[in-house]
């Protein structure tokens, strides 16, 4: 393998890496927020709304992210005539898809908090939202954090799917290098290594949290 | 979603009286309360006794709107809890002490006591802290303000729970088996606090198996059986010469063990 190819194109890899990180951070923020809201609705047992939340979960966990992304990108283009930006479509699809999984992670955490916590807060006069944010959520940390960070890992890797709608991220830049100078094996190894560099610290974090959860 | 803050309606709770009439409650096929009438006067200490499963907790939970009666009238502190719209007015104005303490584990003793003062009463931090510390002092735990629940004994945790309720200046205090989860040697510190509250004139409804507490603190004992109030009266009378055979049997059982 000719590793000099990597170095001479390092600006492409770095710009791809940056796009991947940017998309990951944005999607982590929006998917977490969506997951929280959906979990709050699911556990509130508000009649119609919780059924809608459930339907959302089934649809977005039951179909491939690839299809969702294509559907959102080309569907939006078809519906509105001018469409949605590539970044916007990829972010929306990642948010809806990952938000469904993250919602279930939060739900498991919320349901593990004893009912007495809600009741104590209620008799004290705390409004529901206040109770959720100030009393219940902080208690879900030990249960929620390890699988949540694990889900972030899969989200980061899922950003590569945005290639199909033309988002220029790490994988796409790796391919650009191949288009330019060949050496596909070398280039893909470089791409894989860069993913690993982002993900490995998070893996370590998950393992650390799981170990702490066991000994706690 | 509209969330009305019940505590903002400061005028709602005007008395410490309770009046229940014809209260029915069922869970699925199980009829737990079959027409209960209970009146509690301001300043009265009432102890509810009865076999496990006789509906004592359910009755207490109806009185603080944690459960809703299927039928009947429920007036607590001047609020008609049978009126769905008005029922939330009760929150923040009565205190409930649970068997399992239900302290917030991620907050210190002081943090537990201050939370509703800050978020419901909307006090400033300084004032909330002052009132919080005063409440902890009333239960003899001013030195444990910075401890987390897990660092406290069961008896101390339950006293923090009592302080948390007291800090809100409740019109009525409800206790659901407050000492049942405690090691025997820790029961006294909790009943001691409850006794001093009673002496200060707090209106209290207490479910307990501590017959000694009932005998020397209660103004009235209510014996529940089969989903109704079977017998009630001053503790000397109910314990000394129970009118009903079922009451005799029950007292025999709990006083012997
Ligand atoms: N939320 C509930 N759902 C179904 N059954 C319940 C519920 N709460 C209480 N029960 C049942 O109602 C009966 C009375 O319970 P409870 O009021 O807790 O009695 P006590 O406090 O006197 O032991 C019990 O048989 C209990 O299992
Ligand atoms: Mg009970």
Coordinates of C-alpha atoms and ligand atoms in Angstrom, one line a residue:
Chain A
X1 CA 0.0 0.0 0.0
X2 CA 1.1 3.4 -0.8
X3 CA 0.6 5.5 2.3
X4 CA 1.9 8.7 0.7
X5 CA -1.4 8.9 -1.2
X6 CA -3.1 9.5 2.1
X7 CA -0.8 12.3 3.1
X8 CA -0.9 14.1 -0.2
X9 CA -4.7 14.1 0.0
X10 CA -5.0 14.8 3.7
X11 CA -7.0 18.0 3.2
X12 CA -9.7 15.9 1.5
X13 CA -9.8 13.4 4.4
X14 CA -9.9 16.2 6.9
X15 CA -12.7 18.1 5.2
X16 CA -14.6 14.8 5.1
X17 CA -13.9 14.1 8.7
X18 CA -15.2 17.6 9.6
X19 CA -18.4 17.0 7.6
X20 CA -19.0 13.7 9.4
X21 CA -18.3 15.2 12.8
X22 CA -20.6 18.2 12.0
X23 CA -23.4 15.9 10.9
X24 CA -22.9 13.6 13.9
X25 CA -23.0 16.5 16.4
X26 CA -26.1 18.0 14.9
X27 CA -27.9 14.7 14.7
X28 CA -26.9 13.7 18.2
X29 CA -28.4 17.0 19.5
X30 CA -31.7 16.8 17.5
X31 CA -32.2 13.0 17.9
X32 CA -31.7 13.2 21.6
X33 CA -34.2 16.1 21.9
X34 CA -36.7 14.2 19.8
X35 CA -36.1 11.0 21.8
X36 CA -36.7 12.8 25.0
X37 CA -39.9 14.4 23.9
X38 CA -41.2 11.1 22.4
X39 CA -40.3 9.2 25.6
X40 CA -42.1 11.8 27.7
X41 CA -45.2 11.5 25.6
X42 CA -45.0 7.7 25.6
X43 CA -44.8 7.5 29.4
X44 CA -47.4 10.2 30.0
X45 CA -50.2 8.0 28.5
X46 CA -51.8 11.0 27.0
X47 CA -54.5 9.2 24.9
X48 CA -54.1 10.2 21.2
X49 CA -50.6 11.6 21.4
X50 CA -49.0 8.5 22.9
X51 CA -50.5 6.4 20.1
X52 CA -49.1 8.7 17.5
X53 CA -45.7 8.4 19.2
X54 CA -46.0 4.7 19.1
X55 CA -46.8 4.7 15.4
X56 CA -43.8 6.9 14.8
X57 CA -41.6 4.4 16.6
X58 CA -42.8 1.4 14.7
X59 CA -42.5 3.1 11.3
X60 CA -39.0 4.5 11.8
X61 CA -37.5 1.4 13.5
X62 CA -39.2 -0.9 11.0
X63 CA -37.7 0.5 7.8
X64 CA -34.1 1.0 6.7
X65 CA -32.4 4.4 7.3
X66 CA -31.2 4.3 3.7
X67 CA -34.8 4.2 2.4
X68 CA -35.9 6.9 4.8
X69 CA -33.2 9.2 3.7
X70 CA -33.9 8.7 0.0
X71 CA -37.6 9.1 0.6
X72 CA -37.1 12.4 2.5
X73 CA -34.6 13.8 0.1
X74 CA -36.4 13.0 -3.2
X75 CA -39.9 13.1 -1.6
X76 CA -39.3 16.7 -0.5
X77 CA -37.9 17.6 -3.9
X78 CA -40.9 16.1 -5.5
X79 CA -43.4 17.8 -3.2
X80 CA -42.1 21.3 -2.9
X81 CA -40.5 21.5 -6.3
X82 CA -37.1 22.9 -5.1
X83 CA -36.5 20.4 -2.3
X84 CA -34.5 20.3 0.8
X85 CA -30.7 20.7 1.2
X86 CA -28.7 17.5 1.2
X87 CA -27.6 18.4 4.8
X88 CA -31.1 19.1 5.9
X89 CA -32.5 15.8 4.5
X90 CA -29.7 13.7 6.0
X91 CA -30.1 15.4 9.3
X92 CA -33.9 15.0 9.3
X93 CA -33.6 11.3 8.4
X94 CA -30.9 10.6 11.0
X95 CA -32.9 12.5 13.6
X96 CA -36.2 10.6 12.9
X97 CA -34.4 7.2 12.7
X98 CA -32.1 7.5 15.7
X99 CA -34.7 9.5 17.7
X100 CA -36.9 6.4 17.7
X101 CA -34.2 4.2 19.3
X102 CA -33.2 7.0 21.7
X103 CA -36.8 7.4 22.7
X104 CA -36.9 3.8 23.8
X105 CA -33.7 4.1 25.8
X106 CA -35.2 7.1 27.7
X107 CA -38.5 5.3 28.2
X108 CA -36.7 2.3 29.8
X109 CA -35.0 4.7 32.1
X110 CA -38.1 6.7 33.0
X111 CA -40.1 3.5 33.7
X112 CA -37.4 2.3 36.0
X113 CA -38.0 5.2 38.4
X114 CA -40.5 4.2 41.1
X115 CA -44.0 5.6 40.8
X116 CA -43.6 7.0 44.3
X117 CA -41.3 9.6 43.0
X118 CA -44.1 11.0 40.7
X119 CA -46.5 10.8 43.6
X120 CA -44.3 12.6 46.1
X121 CA -43.7 15.4 43.6
X122 CA -47.4 15.6 42.8
X123 CA -48.6 16.0 46.4
X124 CA -45.9 18.7 46.8
X125 CA -47.6 20.5 43.9
X126 CA -44.8 20.2 41.3
X127 CA -46.2 20.5 37.8
X128 CA -45.7 17.4 35.6
X129 CA -43.0 19.0 33.3
X130 CA -41.2 20.2 36.4
X131 CA -41.3 16.7 37.9
X132 CA -40.1 15.2 34.6
X133 CA -37.1 17.5 34.2
X134 CA -36.2 18.1 37.8
X135 CA -37.0 14.8 39.6
X136 CA -37.4 11.9 37.1
X137 CA -34.8 12.5 34.4
X138 CA -31.8 13.0 36.8
X139 CA -32.6 9.6 38.2
X140 CA -32.4 7.9 34.9
X141 CA -28.7 8.7 34.3
X142 CA -27.2 5.4 35.3
X143 CA -29.7 3.4 33.2
X144 CA -29.8 5.7 30.2
X145 CA -26.2 6.9 29.7
X146 CA -24.5 3.6 28.7
X147 CA -27.0 2.6 26.0
X148 CA -27.4 6.2 24.9
X149 CA -23.7 6.7 24.2
X150 CA -23.8 3.3 22.4
X151 CA -26.6 4.6 20.3
X152 CA -24.5 7.7 19.5
X153 CA -21.8 5.4 18.1
X154 CA -24.2 3.8 15.7
X155 CA -25.5 7.2 14.8
X156 CA -22.0 8.4 13.9
X157 CA -21.5 5.4 11.6
X158 CA -24.9 5.9 10.1
X159 CA -23.9 9.3 8.9
X160 CA -22.1 7.5 6.1
X161 CA -25.4 6.5 4.6
X162 CA -25.9 10.2 3.7
X163 CA -23.5 9.4 0.8
X164 CA -26.5 8.1 -1.2
X165 CA -28.0 11.6 -1.4
X166 CA -24.7 13.2 -2.1
X167 CA -23.6 14.5 1.2
X168 CA -19.8 14.9 1.0
X169 CA -18.5 13.4 4.2
X170 CA -15.7 11.1 5.1
X171 CA -16.7 8.1 2.9
X172 CA -17.4 10.4 -0.1
X173 CA -14.0 12.1 0.3
X174 CA -12.3 8.8 0.5
X175 CA -13.9 7.9 -2.8
X176 CA -12.9 11.2 -4.3
X177 CA -9.3 10.3 -3.5
X178 CA -9.8 7.0 -5.2
X179 CA -11.3 8.7 -8.2
X180 CA -8.2 10.9 -8.4
X181 CA -5.3 8.6 -7.7
X182 CA -6.7 5.0 -7.3
X183 CA -5.4 2.9 -4.4
X184 CA -8.9 2.1 -3.1
X185 CA -7.7 -0.3 -0.4
X186 CA -5.4 2.3 1.1
X187 CA -8.0 5.0 1.0
X188 CA -10.8 2.9 2.6
X189 CA -8.4 1.9 5.3
X190 CA -7.7 5.5 6.0
X191 CA -11.5 6.2 6.1
X192 CA -12.0 3.3 8.5
X193 CA -9.2 4.5 10.8
X194 CA -10.7 8.0 10.9
X195 CA -14.1 6.6 12.0
X196 CA -12.3 4.5 14.6
X197 CA -10.6 7.6 15.9
X198 CA -13.9 9.2 16.5
X199 CA -15.7 6.2 17.8
X200 CA -13.1 4.4 20.0
X201 CA -13.1 7.0 22.8
X202 CA -16.9 6.8 23.0
X203 CA -16.6 3.0 23.2
X204 CA -14.2 3.3 26.0
X205 CA -16.6 5.7 27.7
X206 CA -19.5 3.2 27.3
X207 CA -17.4 0.4 28.8
X208 CA -16.3 2.7 31.7
X209 CA -19.9 3.6 32.4
X210 CA -21.1 0.0 32.3
X211 CA -18.4 -1.1 34.7
X212 CA -19.4 1.8 37.0
X213 CA -23.1 0.8 36.7
X214 CA -22.3 -2.8 37.7
X215 CA -20.2 -1.9 40.7
X216 CA -22.5 0.9 41.9
Chain B
X1 CA -50.3 21.6 26.9
X2 CA -51.6 24.0 29.6
X3 CA -50.3 23.4 33.0
X4 CA -52.0 25.5 35.6
X5 CA -50.0 25.9 38.8
X6 CA -52.3 24.8 41.7
X7 CA -50.1 26.6 44.2
X8 CA -50.7 29.9 42.5
X9 CA -54.3 29.8 43.7
X10 CA -53.3 30.5 47.3
X11 CA -56.8 31.1 48.5
X12 CA -58.1 27.6 47.6
X13 CA -57.3 25.7 50.8
X14 CA -59.1 27.5 53.6
X15 CA -59.7 24.9 56.3
X16 CA -58.1 21.7 57.7
X17 CA -61.4 19.8 57.7
X18 CA -62.1 16.6 55.8
X19 CA -65.5 15.2 54.9
X20 CA -66.0 12.1 52.8
X21 CA -69.4 10.7 52.2
X22 CA -70.5 7.6 50.2
X23 CA -67.1 7.0 48.8
X24 CA -66.8 4.0 46.5
X25 CA -63.7 2.8 44.7
X26 CA -63.0 -0.3 42.7
X27 CA -59.9 -1.6 40.9
X28 CA -61.2 -3.7 38.0
X29 CA -63.4 -6.4 39.6
X30 CA -62.2 -5.6 43.1
X31 CA -64.4 -3.3 45.1
X32 CA -62.1 -1.8 47.6
X33 CA -64.2 0.9 49.2
X34 CA -68.0 0.3 49.5
X35 CA -69.4 3.5 50.7
X36 CA -67.1 5.2 53.2
X37 CA -68.1 8.2 55.3
X38 CA -65.4 9.9 57.3
X39 CA -65.2 13.4 58.9
X40 CA -62.1 14.9 60.4
X41 CA -62.2 18.1 62.3
X42 CA -59.5 20.8 62.2
X43 CA -56.7 19.8 64.6
X44 CA -57.9 16.3 65.0
X45 CA -55.5 13.3 64.9
X46 CA -57.2 10.3 63.4
X47 CA -55.6 6.8 63.1
X48 CA -56.8 4.4 60.5
X49 CA -56.4 0.7 61.4
X50 CA -57.5 -2.5 59.7
X51 CA -56.2 -5.6 58.1
X52 CA -53.9 -5.5 55.1
X53 CA -56.0 -5.0 52.0
X54 CA -58.9 -3.4 53.8
X55 CA -58.5 -0.2 51.7
X56 CA -56.7 2.1 54.2
X57 CA -54.1 3.3 51.7
X58 CA -56.7 3.7 49.0
X59 CA -58.7 5.9 51.3
X60 CA -55.7 8.0 52.2
X61 CA -54.7 8.4 48.6
X62 CA -58.2 9.5 47.7
X63 CA -57.9 12.2 50.4
X64 CA -54.8 13.7 48.6
X65 CA -56.1 13.1 45.1
X66 CA -53.5 10.4 44.2
X67 CA -56.5 8.2 43.5
X68 CA -60.0 9.4 42.4
X69 CA -63.2 8.0 44.0
X70 CA -65.6 6.4 41.6
X71 CA -68.5 8.0 43.4
X72 CA -69.2 10.0 46.6
X73 CA -68.2 13.4 47.8
X74 CA -64.6 14.1 49.0
X75 CA -64.0 17.5 50.6
X76 CA -60.5 18.1 51.8
X77 CA -59.4 21.5 53.2
X78 CA -62.4 23.1 51.5
X79 CA -61.6 21.7 48.1
X80 CA -64.1 19.3 46.4
X81 CA -61.8 16.6 45.2
X82 CA -64.8 14.9 43.4
X83 CA -64.7 18.0 41.1
X84 CA -62.0 17.1 38.6
X85 CA -61.4 20.7 37.7
X86 CA -60.9 21.9 41.2
X87 CA -59.1 18.8 42.7
X88 CA -55.6 20.0 41.8
X89 CA -56.0 23.0 44.1
X90 CA -55.1 20.6 46.9
X91 CA -51.6 20.0 45.7
X92 CA -49.0 21.8 47.7
X93 CA -51.4 22.3 50.5
X94 CA -51.5 18.9 52.1
X95 CA -48.5 16.7 53.1
X96 CA -48.2 13.0 52.4
X97 CA -45.6 10.8 54.1
X98 CA -45.2 7.4 52.4
X99 CA -44.1 4.1 53.7
X100 CA -41.2 4.1 51.3
X101 CA -40.2 7.7 52.1
X102 CA -40.0 8.6 48.4
X103 CA -37.3 11.1 48.9
X104 CA -35.6 12.4 45.8
X105 CA -32.3 10.4 45.8
X106 CA -30.3 12.8 43.7
X107 CA -30.9 15.7 46.1
X108 CA -29.6 16.4 49.6
X109 CA -31.9 16.5 52.6
X110 CA -32.0 20.3 52.2
X111 CA -32.5 20.0 48.4
X112 CA -35.4 17.7 49.0
X113 CA -37.0 20.1 51.4
X114 CA -36.3 23.2 49.2
X115 CA -37.5 21.9 45.8
X116 CA -41.2 22.7 46.1
X117 CA -40.5 25.9 48.0
X118 CA -38.5 27.1 45.0
X119 CA -40.7 25.7 42.2
X120 CA -44.2 25.7 43.7
X121 CA -44.1 28.5 46.3
X122 CA -41.7 30.4 44.0
X123 CA -39.6 31.6 47.0
X124 CA -36.1 33.1 46.4
X125 CA -33.2 30.9 47.2
X126 CA -32.3 32.6 50.5
X127 CA -35.9 32.4 51.9
X128 CA -36.4 28.8 50.7
X129 CA -33.1 27.8 52.3
X130 CA -34.1 29.5 55.6
X131 CA -37.5 27.8 55.6
X132 CA -35.9 24.5 54.5
X133 CA -33.4 24.5 57.4
X134 CA -36.2 25.5 59.8
X135 CA -38.2 22.5 58.7
X136 CA -35.2 20.2 59.1
X137 CA -34.7 21.6 62.6
X138 CA -38.3 20.7 63.5
X139 CA -37.5 17.0 62.8
X140 CA -34.1 17.3 64.5
X141 CA -32.0 17.0 61.4
X142 CA -30.6 20.4 60.9
X143 CA -27.1 18.9 61.0
X144 CA -27.9 16.5 58.1
X145 CA -28.9 19.2 55.6
X146 CA -26.1 18.3 53.2
X147 CA -26.5 14.5 53.4
X148 CA -28.0 12.5 50.5
X149 CA -30.8 10.1 51.4
X150 CA -28.6 7.1 50.8
X151 CA -26.3 8.4 53.6
X152 CA -29.1 8.6 56.1
X153 CA -30.7 5.9 58.2
X154 CA -34.3 4.9 57.4
X155 CA -35.6 6.8 60.4
X156 CA -33.7 9.9 59.3
X157 CA -34.9 9.6 55.8
X158 CA -38.5 9.4 57.0
X159 CA -37.9 12.5 59.1
X160 CA -36.6 14.4 56.1
X161 CA -39.7 13.3 54.2
X162 CA -41.8 14.7 57.0
X163 CA -39.7 18.0 56.9
X164 CA -40.3 18.2 53.2
X165 CA -44.0 18.1 53.7
X166 CA -44.0 20.4 56.7
X167 CA -42.0 23.1 54.8
X168 CA -45.0 23.7 52.6
X169 CA -47.0 24.6 55.7
X170 CA -49.7 22.0 54.9
X171 CA -53.2 22.3 56.2
X172 CA -53.4 18.5 56.8
X173 CA -50.7 15.8 57.0
X174 CA -51.3 12.3 55.8
X175 CA -49.2 9.3 56.9
X176 CA -49.3 5.9 55.2
X177 CA -47.6 3.4 57.4
X178 CA -44.7 5.8 58.0
X179 CA -42.8 3.3 60.2
X180 CA -43.5 0.0 58.5
X181 CA -40.3 0.0 56.5
X182 CA -38.1 0.9 59.5
X183 CA -36.0 -1.3 61.7
X184 CA -37.8 -1.5 65.1
X185 CA -35.2 0.6 66.9
X186 CA -35.8 3.5 64.5
X187 CA -39.6 3.6 64.8
X188 CA -39.5 5.8 68.0
X189 CA -37.7 8.7 66.4
X190 CA -40.4 9.0 63.7
X191 CA -43.4 8.5 66.0
X192 CA -41.7 11.0 68.3
X193 CA -41.8 13.7 65.5
X194 CA -45.4 12.8 64.7
X195 CA -46.4 13.1 68.3
X196 CA -44.9 16.6 68.6
X197 CA -46.7 17.6 65.4
X198 CA -50.0 16.4 67.0
X199 CA -49.3 18.4 70.1
X200 CA -48.7 21.5 67.9
X201 CA -52.3 21.1 66.7
X202 CA -51.6 19.6 63.2
X203 CA -54.5 17.9 61.6
X204 CA -53.4 14.4 60.9
X205 CA -54.7 11.2 59.3
X206 CA -52.4 8.3 60.0
X207 CA -52.5 4.7 58.8
X208 CA -50.3 2.7 61.1
X209 CA -49.8 -0.6 62.9
X210 CA -48.1 1.2 65.8
X211 CA -50.9 0.6 68.3
X212 CA -49.0 2.4 71.1
X213 CA -48.9 5.6 68.9
X214 CA -52.6 5.2 68.3
X215 CA -53.4 4.8 72.0
X216 CA -51.5 7.7 73.3
X217 CA -51.7 10.2 70.4
X218 CA -54.9 9.7 68.4
X219 CA -58.1 11.6 69.2
X220 CA -60.0 9.0 67.3
X221 CA -59.4 5.5 65.9
X222 CA -61.2 4.3 62.8
X223 CA -61.3 0.6 62.1
X224 CA -61.8 -0.4 58.5
X225 CA -63.0 -3.7 57.4
X226 CA -64.4 -5.1 54.1
X227 CA -64.3 -1.7 52.4
X228 CA -66.3 0.2 55.0
X229 CA -65.7 2.0 58.3
X230 CA -66.8 -0.7 60.8
X231 CA -66.2 1.1 64.0
X232 CA -64.7 4.3 65.3
X233 CA -64.2 6.2 68.5
X234 CA -61.7 7.4 71.0
X235 CA -58.7 5.0 71.4
X236 CA -59.6 4.0 75.0
X237 CA -63.1 2.9 73.8
X238 CA -62.0 1.1 70.6
X239 CA -59.1 -0.6 72.2
X240 CA -60.7 -1.1 75.6
X241 CA -64.2 -2.3 74.6
X242 CA -64.5 -2.8 70.8
X243 CA -68.2 -3.1 69.9
X244 CA -67.6 -5.3 66.8
X245 CA -66.4 -8.9 66.8
X246 CA -64.2 -8.2 63.8
X247 CA -62.5 -5.4 65.6
X248 CA -61.9 -7.6 68.6
X249 CA -60.3 -10.3 66.3
X250 CA -58.1 -7.7 64.6
X251 CA -56.9 -6.1 67.8
X252 CA -56.3 -9.6 69.3
X253 CA -54.1 -10.4 66.3
X254 CA -52.0 -7.2 66.2
X255 CA -51.7 -6.7 70.0
X256 CA -50.5 -10.3 70.5
X257 CA -47.8 -10.2 68.0
Ligands
LIG1 N1 -53.7 0.6 41.8 C1 -54.3 -0.5 42.2 N2 -54.7 -1.4 41.2 C2 -55.3 -2.6 41.6 N3 -55.6 -3.0 42.8 C3 -55.2 -2.1 43.8 C4 -54.6 -0.9 43.5 N4 -54.3 -0.3 44.7 C5 -54.8 -1.1 45.7 N5 -55.3 -2.2 45.1 C6 -55.9 -3.3 45.9 O1 -56.9 -2.8 46.7 C7 -57.0 -3.5 47.9 C8 -56.8 -2.5 49.0 O2 -55.5 -1.9 49.0 P1 -55.0 -0.9 50.0 O3 -55.9 0.3 50.0 O4 -53.6 -0.7 49.7 O5 -55.2 -1.6 51.4 P2 -54.4 -1.4 52.8 O6 -53.7 -0.1 52.7 O7 -55.5 -1.4 53.8 O8 -53.5 -2.6 52.9 C9 -55.9 -4.5 47.9 O9 -56.4 -5.8 47.6 C10 -55.0 -4.0 46.8 O10 -54.3 -5.1 46.2
LIG2 MG1 -51.6 0.2 52.8

